[in-house]
Amino acid sequence: MAVLLIVEHNNKELKAFTLNAATAASQIDGEVHALVIGNNCTDAAKAASELPVVKKVIQVEAAHYENFIAENFAPVILKLAENYSHIVCSANTFGKNLMPRIAAKLDTSQISDIIKVVSKDTFIRPIYAGNAFATVKSNDAKKCVTIRPTSFDPCDNSGGSAPIENADAGDEFTTTKFIKREEIKSDRPELGTARIVVSGGRGMQNGDNFKLITAVADKLNAAIGASRAAVDAGYISNDHQVGQTGKVVVPDLYIAVGISGAIQHLAGMKESKVIVAINKDGEAPIFSVADYGLEADLFEALPQFLEELNKLNTIQK
Amino acid sequence: MKILVAVKRVIDYNVQIRVKEDGSGIVTENVKMSTNPPDDNAIEEAVKIKEAGKATEVIAITVGEEKSQETVRKALAVGADRGIHVKADGIIEPLAVSKILQKIVEKEKPDLVFMGKQAIDDDCNQTGQMLSALLDWPQATFASKIDVKDGKLEVTREIDEGLETIEVNTPAIVTCDLRLNEPRYASLPNIMKAKKKPIEQINASDLGVDISSKIQQIKVEEPPKRQAGIKVSSVAELVQKLKNEAKVI
Ligand SMILES: Cc1cc2nc3c(=O)[nH]c(=O)nc-3n(C[C@H](O)[C@H](O)[C@H](O)COP(=O)(O)OP(=O)(O)OC[C@H]3O[C@@H](n4cnc5c(N)ncnc54)[C@H](O)[C@@H]3O)c2cc1C
Ligand SMILES: Cc1cc2nc3c(=O)[nH]c(=O)nc-3n(C[C@H](O)[C@H](O)[C@H](O)COP(=O)(O)OP(=O)(O)OC[C@H]3O[C@@H](n4cnc5c(N)ncnc54)[C@H](O)[C@@H]3O)c2cc1C
């Protein structure tokens, strides 16, 4: 049986992590169908049909899908579920919110946040903030799986031409109402997919000092991250948090500034290809995972860093 | 208004966990256990709502082995009125926990169920959403702010893109983020008082739900260890290494 991929999009474009989830889906089974639920989401459905790994797109439209409320999405997916062996989605806040609602109704034990597909029923997932990897086998007939996007490469996003079918919308779930979304818009690369991430922690002391991080990030075309302590203290908004209870990032270069390296923070960044730590405490645990450690006061090091970057003729983008 | 709060006993977040040599799981013997951190936020919020006169009773519930009772006792010490301990041994998957909670909800008829957004041991992030699906209730997940209104809650949710605000009618499920509030510490007199508060014990097997495992744990292993690299002596050296050695800038 085929795999149903729940597409995350904004009605116009696919969210970047859908491409990673599509790769994982295609590793489970070659027959991947993409489900696009939304309001005026034809553009998103078309984008999904262009993914070469997708064999069919199912588009479901209604006004009450505008804001991606899980209570509205679940019945549509449940109606389609009988044709599929697996239902998959990214393990970000969209998928985490939605998938358990489907699994419970199908009486299936969900497998969360997989980092590897071993076979159709066996997967590897991190537990205890990534301090152990569990290989788990699902004995359920239907499998609900969420995928850690950064553990799978994004699939190609052009060249495919899967047929697009329409399916019926479900009823509106009236006791949950969307009020507003405060998205922090920026021209910077997205934290989850950026090639370089520069993160600040409690050592930054206040929100204003984050401009030192911003200046370096601008120069490197990097995304900005933060520790939970920095977010809790109000230095920066929650969408920047990296870690067990924030985002998982796997950039080519992760620069941790004024971050001690608690296991909950490491859970979100220790798979990065190259890690740099700037910390004035030579004993800070962050140094135990850093490829390059600089024991220094960040208030001196960051301006110098910017100066050195300015001296370079070229910087990779 | 009655609030049921689910609290889970997990390995303390400060413990550096160890994988068993035979790959069968995590070493749990002689390891410090405590309440799953966001569950403390869930209890705190429920108690605050009661203190504000908007709730009449806060009930703490846990599912697990004999010792999980400590978790309920701790909730009683910070203000829950009574406790429920559903006894079950071994591995209880989120689906099973949510089926058990469903039975208790049907019996207790709370207006709200508060839980943590994820347990820090298995990091499943499922139980609350599953329970709300089983009950057909609205779900407000990853809550960092809750406003109680008449028959409704306005909840601010932490999502990848920033913040989202939704309104849910009661009865509803809320899963709590660590930023929701600052959990209080239990004072000694309150710890003493909590010893007298009732905890009802129920055997999971008496609830008539299938709680068998559907996921087979094949092995648990340590992730590849990352080696510490080198210390550089200056910013100039750092930039030179990033450019010429690591080739990432
Ligand atoms: C259930 C749970 C979940 C959690 N989830 C997360 C999560 O997702 N992400 C996360 O990050 N944390 C998380 N935490 C919190 C985590 O345990 C740590 O408390 C947090 O990561 C610490 O942040 P920090 O490193 O910025 O602050 P600190 O630990 O206070 O470290 C600050 C560092 O800055 C250095 N410093 C100070 N001044 C300077 C200076 N002038 N120059 C250079 N260095 C300086 C200090 O030496 C220190 O090492 C979680 C905790 C719990 C209990
Ligand atoms: C190898 C292994 C061994 C295990 N051994 C045990 C064991 O000995 N004992 C044991 O209890 N579990 C054990 N577990 C965990 C168990 O299998 C379930 O995974 C767990 O109960 C639910 O998953 P979660 O906590 O990650 O759910 P999540 O969905 O992340 O939890 C979210 C929230 O749901 C609520 N919640 C979840 N579980 C409970 C509960 N039991 N009681 C009250 N509220 C709850 C809490 O409010 C929690 O914050 C083990 C798991 C593994 C992999």
PDB file of C-alpha atoms in Angstrom, chain A residues 17-229:
ATOM      1  CA  PHE A  17      10.584  20.700   5.449  1.00  0.00           C
ATOM      2  CA  THR A  18       7.934  19.034   3.297  1.00  0.00           C
ATOM      3  CA  LEU A  19      10.778  18.162   0.909  1.00  0.00           C
ATOM      4  CA  ASN A  20      12.663  16.359   3.682  1.00  0.00           C
ATOM      5  CA  ALA A  21       9.538  14.515   4.790  1.00  0.00           C
ATOM      6  CA  ALA A  22       8.928  13.504   1.155  1.00  0.00           C
ATOM      7  CA  THR A  23      12.392  11.933   1.034  1.00  0.00           C
ATOM      8  CA  ALA A  24      11.673   9.899   4.162  1.00  0.00           C
ATOM      9  CA  ALA A  25       8.266   8.885   2.769  1.00  0.00           C
ATOM     10  CA  SER A  26       9.873   7.644  -0.434  1.00  0.00           C
ATOM     11  CA  GLN A  27      12.320   5.552   1.599  1.00  0.00           C
ATOM     12  CA  ILE A  28       9.363   3.767   3.210  1.00  0.00           C
ATOM     13  CA  ASP A  29       7.628   3.045  -0.104  1.00  0.00           C
ATOM     14  CA  GLY A  30       8.004   4.282  -3.676  1.00  0.00           C
ATOM     15  CA  GLU A  31       4.297   5.074  -3.978  1.00  0.00           C
ATOM     16  CA  VAL A  32       4.009   8.435  -2.206  1.00  0.00           C
ATOM     17  CA  HIS A  33       0.768  10.418  -2.360  1.00  0.00           C
ATOM     18  CA  ALA A  34       0.838  14.021  -1.168  1.00  0.00           C
ATOM     19  CA  LEU A  35      -2.192  15.414   0.647  1.00  0.00           C
ATOM     20  CA  VAL A  36      -2.642  19.176   0.416  1.00  0.00           C
ATOM     21  CA  ILE A  37      -5.393  20.507   2.675  1.00  0.00           C
ATOM     22  CA  GLY A  38      -5.964  24.245   2.600  1.00  0.00           C
ATOM     23  CA  ASN A  39      -7.947  27.211   1.385  1.00  0.00           C
ATOM     24  CA  ASN A  40      -7.241  28.359  -2.175  1.00  0.00           C
ATOM     25  CA  CYS A  41      -4.238  26.076  -2.131  1.00  0.00           C
ATOM     26  CA  THR A  42      -3.993  25.238  -5.834  1.00  0.00           C
ATOM     27  CA  ASP A  43      -0.506  26.722  -6.047  1.00  0.00           C
ATOM     28  CA  ALA A  44       0.666  24.550  -3.172  1.00  0.00           C
ATOM     29  CA  ALA A  45      -0.920  21.458  -4.762  1.00  0.00           C
ATOM     30  CA  LYS A  46       0.833  22.256  -8.015  1.00  0.00           C
ATOM     31  CA  ALA A  47       4.168  22.644  -6.220  1.00  0.00           C
ATOM     32  CA  ALA A  48       3.612  19.239  -4.583  1.00  0.00           C
ATOM     33  CA  SER A  49       2.870  17.664  -7.968  1.00  0.00           C
ATOM     34  CA  GLU A  50       6.263  18.812  -9.198  1.00  0.00           C
ATOM     35  CA  LEU A  51       8.170  16.780  -6.611  1.00  0.00           C
ATOM     36  CA  PRO A  52       9.513  13.797  -8.573  1.00  0.00           C
ATOM     37  CA  VAL A  53       9.030  11.426  -5.600  1.00  0.00           C
ATOM     38  CA  VAL A  54       5.290  12.188  -5.457  1.00  0.00           C
ATOM     39  CA  LYS A  55       3.065   9.889  -7.569  1.00  0.00           C
ATOM     40  CA  LYS A  56      -0.263  11.567  -6.876  1.00  0.00           C
ATOM     41  CA  VAL A  57      -1.531  14.725  -5.183  1.00  0.00           C
ATOM     42  CA  ILE A  58      -4.834  14.918  -3.341  1.00  0.00           C
ATOM     43  CA  GLN A  59      -6.148  18.434  -2.873  1.00  0.00           C
ATOM     44  CA  VAL A  60      -8.842  19.267  -0.319  1.00  0.00           C
ATOM     45  CA  GLU A  61     -10.214  22.792  -0.136  1.00  0.00           C
ATOM     46  CA  ALA A  62     -12.451  24.635   2.304  1.00  0.00           C
ATOM     47  CA  ALA A  63     -12.488  28.012   4.021  1.00  0.00           C
ATOM     48  CA  HIS A  64     -12.048  26.393   7.427  1.00  0.00           C
ATOM     49  CA  TYR A  65      -8.653  24.980   6.380  1.00  0.00           C
ATOM     50  CA  GLU A  66      -7.195  28.472   6.070  1.00  0.00           C
ATOM     51  CA  ASN A  67      -5.414  28.343   9.410  1.00  0.00           C
ATOM     52  CA  PHE A  68      -4.332  24.693   9.525  1.00  0.00           C
ATOM     53  CA  ILE A  69      -6.230  23.796  12.715  1.00  0.00           C
ATOM     54  CA  ALA A  70      -5.528  20.126  13.541  1.00  0.00           C
ATOM     55  CA  GLU A  71      -9.109  19.493  14.660  1.00  0.00           C
ATOM     56  CA  ASN A  72     -10.269  20.374  11.125  1.00  0.00           C
ATOM     57  CA  PHE A  73      -7.556  18.429   9.328  1.00  0.00           C
ATOM     58  CA  ALA A  74      -7.839  15.131  11.194  1.00  0.00           C
ATOM     59  CA  PRO A  75     -11.247  13.947   9.843  1.00  0.00           C
ATOM     60  CA  VAL A  76     -10.128  14.479   6.214  1.00  0.00           C
ATOM     61  CA  ILE A  77      -7.029  12.390   6.761  1.00  0.00           C
ATOM     62  CA  LEU A  78      -8.948   9.680   8.614  1.00  0.00           C
ATOM     63  CA  LYS A  79     -11.323   9.332   5.673  1.00  0.00           C
ATOM     64  CA  LEU A  80      -8.424   8.731   3.292  1.00  0.00           C
ATOM     65  CA  ALA A  81      -6.448   6.551   5.706  1.00  0.00           C
ATOM     66  CA  GLU A  82      -7.893   3.194   4.653  1.00  0.00           C
ATOM     67  CA  ASN A  83      -5.991   3.334   1.358  1.00  0.00           C
ATOM     68  CA  TYR A  84      -2.620   3.780   2.998  1.00  0.00           C
ATOM     69  CA  SER A  85      -0.152   1.716   5.005  1.00  0.00           C
ATOM     70  CA  HIS A  86       1.674   4.758   6.393  1.00  0.00           C
ATOM     71  CA  ILE A  87       0.765   8.349   7.170  1.00  0.00           C
ATOM     72  CA  VAL A  88       3.784  10.633   7.475  1.00  0.00           C
ATOM     73  CA  CYS A  89       4.476  14.261   8.269  1.00  0.00           C
ATOM     74  CA  SER A  90       7.350  16.421   9.557  1.00  0.00           C
ATOM     75  CA  ALA A  91       7.946  16.463  13.302  1.00  0.00           C
ATOM     76  CA  ASN A  92       7.679  20.222  13.614  1.00  0.00           C
ATOM     77  CA  THR A  93       4.967  22.042  15.541  1.00  0.00           C
ATOM     78  CA  PHE A  94       2.487  21.477  12.685  1.00  0.00           C
ATOM     79  CA  GLY A  95       3.020  17.709  12.530  1.00  0.00           C
ATOM     80  CA  LYS A  96       3.434  17.281  16.277  1.00  0.00           C
ATOM     81  CA  ASN A  97       0.084  18.943  16.806  1.00  0.00           C
ATOM     82  CA  LEU A  98      -1.722  16.974  14.112  1.00  0.00           C
ATOM     83  CA  MET A  99      -0.407  13.412  13.868  1.00  0.00           C
ATOM     84  CA  PRO A 100      -1.353  12.100  17.349  1.00  0.00           C
ATOM     85  CA  ARG A 101      -4.964  13.099  16.641  1.00  0.00           C
ATOM     86  CA  ILE A 102      -4.924  10.799  13.643  1.00  0.00           C
ATOM     87  CA  ALA A 103      -3.040   7.971  15.339  1.00  0.00           C
ATOM     88  CA  ALA A 104      -5.411   7.885  18.319  1.00  0.00           C
ATOM     89  CA  LYS A 105      -8.460   7.614  16.063  1.00  0.00           C
ATOM     90  CA  LEU A 106      -6.814   4.821  14.083  1.00  0.00           C
ATOM     91  CA  ASP A 107      -5.881   3.093  17.369  1.00  0.00           C
ATOM     92  CA  THR A 108      -2.241   3.149  16.326  1.00  0.00           C
ATOM     93  CA  SER A 109       0.800   3.899  18.463  1.00  0.00           C
ATOM     94  CA  GLN A 110       2.535   6.770  16.708  1.00  0.00           C
ATOM     95  CA  ILE A 111       6.272   6.705  16.094  1.00  0.00           C
ATOM     96  CA  SER A 112       7.571  10.227  16.683  1.00  0.00           C
ATOM     97  CA  ASP A 113      10.535  12.054  15.236  1.00  0.00           C
ATOM     98  CA  ILE A 114      12.329   9.306  13.297  1.00  0.00           C
ATOM     99  CA  ILE A 115      15.862   9.920  12.084  1.00  0.00           C
ATOM    100  CA  LYS A 116      16.184   6.795   9.943  1.00  0.00           C
ATOM    101  CA  VAL A 117      13.993   4.368   8.026  1.00  0.00           C
ATOM    102  CA  VAL A 118      15.314   0.835   8.590  1.00  0.00           C
ATOM    103  CA  SER A 119      12.418  -0.933   6.866  1.00  0.00           C
ATOM    104  CA  LYS A 120       8.685  -0.442   6.335  1.00  0.00           C
ATOM    105  CA  ASP A 121       7.977  -1.153   9.995  1.00  0.00           C
ATOM    106  CA  THR A 122      11.265  -0.378  11.751  1.00  0.00           C
ATOM    107  CA  PHE A 123      12.671   3.056  12.468  1.00  0.00           C
ATOM    108  CA  ILE A 124      15.345   4.760  14.551  1.00  0.00           C
ATOM    109  CA  ARG A 125      14.380   7.645  16.816  1.00  0.00           C
ATOM    110  CA  PRO A 126      16.264   9.655  19.433  1.00  0.00           C
ATOM    111  CA  ILE A 127      15.101   9.474  23.057  1.00  0.00           C
ATOM    112  CA  TYR A 128      16.281  11.340  26.162  1.00  0.00           C
ATOM    113  CA  ALA A 129      17.182  14.505  24.272  1.00  0.00           C
ATOM    114  CA  GLY A 130      19.219  12.555  21.756  1.00  0.00           C
ATOM    115  CA  ASN A 131      21.357  10.845  24.384  1.00  0.00           C
ATOM    116  CA  ALA A 132      20.174   7.462  23.144  1.00  0.00           C
ATOM    117  CA  PHE A 133      18.907   6.142  19.830  1.00  0.00           C
ATOM    118  CA  ALA A 134      16.081   3.599  19.980  1.00  0.00           C
ATOM    119  CA  THR A 135      15.377   1.175  17.143  1.00  0.00           C
ATOM    120  CA  VAL A 136      11.643   0.511  17.261  1.00  0.00           C
ATOM    121  CA  LYS A 137       9.346  -1.778  15.304  1.00  0.00           C
ATOM    122  CA  SER A 138       5.681  -0.963  14.923  1.00  0.00           C
ATOM    123  CA  ASN A 139       3.277  -3.882  15.156  1.00  0.00           C
ATOM    124  CA  ASP A 140       0.299  -1.793  14.080  1.00  0.00           C
ATOM    125  CA  ALA A 141      -1.325  -2.477  10.712  1.00  0.00           C
ATOM    126  CA  LYS A 142      -1.297   1.225   9.893  1.00  0.00           C
ATOM    127  CA  LYS A 143       1.652   3.327  10.861  1.00  0.00           C
ATOM    128  CA  CYS A 144       1.660   6.980  11.828  1.00  0.00           C
ATOM    129  CA  VAL A 145       5.170   8.373  11.647  1.00  0.00           C
ATOM    130  CA  THR A 146       6.591  11.861  12.160  1.00  0.00           C
ATOM    131  CA  ILE A 147       9.940  12.671  10.616  1.00  0.00           C
ATOM    132  CA  ARG A 148      12.804  14.742  11.960  1.00  0.00           C
ATOM    133  CA  PRO A 149      13.318  16.869   8.859  1.00  0.00           C
ATOM    134  CA  THR A 150      16.983  17.657   9.413  1.00  0.00           C
ATOM    135  CA  SER A 151      17.857  13.949   9.344  1.00  0.00           C
ATOM    136  CA  PHE A 152      16.728  13.551   5.720  1.00  0.00           C
ATOM    137  CA  ASP A 153      17.916  15.434   2.658  1.00  0.00           C
ATOM    138  CA  PRO A 154      15.310  17.526   0.853  1.00  0.00           C
ATOM    139  CA  CYS A 155      13.990  15.876  -2.327  1.00  0.00           C
ATOM    140  CA  ASP A 156      14.176  17.570  -5.738  1.00  0.00           C
ATOM    141  CA  ASN A 157      11.432  20.129  -6.146  1.00  0.00           C
ATOM    142  CA  SER A 158      11.038  20.140  -9.883  1.00  0.00           C
ATOM    143  CA  GLY A 159      10.675  17.783 -12.789  1.00  0.00           C
ATOM    144  CA  GLY A 160       7.693  15.813 -11.493  1.00  0.00           C
ATOM    145  CA  SER A 161       4.176  16.020 -12.876  1.00  0.00           C
ATOM    146  CA  ALA A 162       1.956  13.944 -10.639  1.00  0.00           C
ATOM    147  CA  PRO A 163      -1.790  14.067 -11.302  1.00  0.00           C
ATOM    148  CA  ILE A 164      -3.831  16.225  -8.901  1.00  0.00           C
ATOM    149  CA  GLU A 165      -7.148  14.827  -7.645  1.00  0.00           C
ATOM    150  CA  ASN A 166      -9.709  16.570  -5.504  1.00  0.00           C
ATOM    151  CA  ALA A 167     -11.259  15.020  -2.424  1.00  0.00           C
ATOM    152  CA  ASP A 168     -14.193  16.137  -0.299  1.00  0.00           C
ATOM    153  CA  ALA A 169     -13.769  18.489   2.614  1.00  0.00           C
ATOM    154  CA  GLY A 170     -14.910  17.484   6.096  1.00  0.00           C
ATOM    155  CA  ASP A 171     -17.082  19.352   8.581  1.00  0.00           C
ATOM    156  CA  GLU A 172     -15.755  22.275  10.526  1.00  0.00           C
ATOM    157  CA  PHE A 173     -14.735  21.681  14.154  1.00  0.00           C
ATOM    158  CA  THR A 174     -16.498  24.634  15.692  1.00  0.00           C
ATOM    159  CA  THR A 175     -15.203  24.686  19.261  1.00  0.00           C
ATOM    160  CA  THR A 176     -11.656  25.658  18.294  1.00  0.00           C
ATOM    161  CA  LYS A 177     -11.264  29.100  16.753  1.00  0.00           C
ATOM    162  CA  PHE A 178      -8.209  30.678  15.224  1.00  0.00           C
ATOM    163  CA  ILE A 179      -7.594  34.209  16.466  1.00  0.00           C
ATOM    164  CA  LYS A 180      -4.211  35.363  15.246  1.00  0.00           C
ATOM    165  CA  ARG A 181      -0.705  34.394  14.321  1.00  0.00           C
ATOM    166  CA  GLU A 182       2.293  36.563  15.113  1.00  0.00           C
ATOM    167  CA  GLU A 183       4.935  35.509  12.660  1.00  0.00           C
ATOM    168  CA  ILE A 184       8.264  37.131  12.889  1.00  0.00           C
ATOM    169  CA  LYS A 185       9.120  37.996   9.325  1.00  0.00           C
ATOM    170  CA  SER A 186      12.728  38.418   8.305  1.00  0.00           C
ATOM    171  CA  ASP A 187      14.845  38.244   5.199  1.00  0.00           C
ATOM    172  CA  ARG A 188      17.237  35.947   6.921  1.00  0.00           C
ATOM    173  CA  PRO A 189      17.486  32.244   6.051  1.00  0.00           C
ATOM    174  CA  GLU A 190      15.130  30.065   8.105  1.00  0.00           C
ATOM    175  CA  LEU A 191      16.650  28.669  11.263  1.00  0.00           C
ATOM    176  CA  GLY A 192      15.767  25.086  10.368  1.00  0.00           C
ATOM    177  CA  THR A 193      17.400  25.104   6.958  1.00  0.00           C
ATOM    178  CA  ALA A 194      20.130  27.743   7.188  1.00  0.00           C
ATOM    179  CA  ARG A 195      23.679  26.776   6.217  1.00  0.00           C
ATOM    180  CA  ILE A 196      25.084  28.795   9.114  1.00  0.00           C
ATOM    181  CA  VAL A 197      23.493  29.495  12.502  1.00  0.00           C
ATOM    182  CA  VAL A 198      24.818  32.003  15.053  1.00  0.00           C
ATOM    183  CA  SER A 199      23.234  31.530  18.483  1.00  0.00           C
ATOM    184  CA  GLY A 200      23.334  33.585  21.640  1.00  0.00           C
ATOM    185  CA  GLY A 201      22.721  32.505  25.217  1.00  0.00           C
ATOM    186  CA  ARG A 202      22.342  33.998  28.646  1.00  0.00           C
ATOM    187  CA  GLY A 203      25.870  35.352  28.311  1.00  0.00           C
ATOM    188  CA  MET A 204      24.487  38.018  25.956  1.00  0.00           C
ATOM    189  CA  GLN A 205      23.027  39.713  29.065  1.00  0.00           C
ATOM    190  CA  ASN A 206      20.175  41.501  27.290  1.00  0.00           C
ATOM    191  CA  GLY A 207      18.220  41.749  24.070  1.00  0.00           C
ATOM    192  CA  ASP A 208      20.043  44.837  22.898  1.00  0.00           C
ATOM    193  CA  ASN A 209      23.370  42.999  22.889  1.00  0.00           C
ATOM    194  CA  PHE A 210      21.941  40.538  20.380  1.00  0.00           C
ATOM    195  CA  LYS A 211      22.827  43.182  17.778  1.00  0.00           C
ATOM    196  CA  LEU A 212      26.377  41.832  18.063  1.00  0.00           C
ATOM    197  CA  ILE A 213      25.018  38.435  16.961  1.00  0.00           C
ATOM    198  CA  THR A 214      22.903  40.047  14.234  1.00  0.00           C
ATOM    199  CA  ALA A 215      25.898  41.840  12.748  1.00  0.00           C
ATOM    200  CA  VAL A 216      27.879  38.607  12.437  1.00  0.00           C
ATOM    201  CA  ALA A 217      24.836  36.731  11.116  1.00  0.00           C
ATOM    202  CA  ASP A 218      24.260  39.416   8.473  1.00  0.00           C
ATOM    203  CA  LYS A 219      27.827  39.093   7.299  1.00  0.00           C
ATOM    204  CA  LEU A 220      27.595  35.291   7.062  1.00  0.00           C
ATOM    205  CA  ASN A 221      24.041  35.205   5.706  1.00  0.00           C
ATOM    206  CA  ALA A 222      23.218  33.110   8.763  1.00  0.00           C
ATOM    207  CA  ALA A 223      20.093  32.411  10.792  1.00  0.00           C
ATOM    208  CA  ILE A 224      19.961  33.483  14.439  1.00  0.00           C
ATOM    209  CA  GLY A 225      19.427  30.955  17.213  1.00  0.00           C
ATOM    210  CA  ALA A 226      19.224  31.153  20.980  1.00  0.00           C
ATOM    211  CA  SER A 227      19.270  29.051  24.117  1.00  0.00           C
ATOM    212  CA  ARG A 228      16.126  28.621  26.168  1.00  0.00           C
ATOM    213  CA  ALA A 229      17.619  30.824  28.860  1.00  0.00           C
TER     214      ALA A 229
END
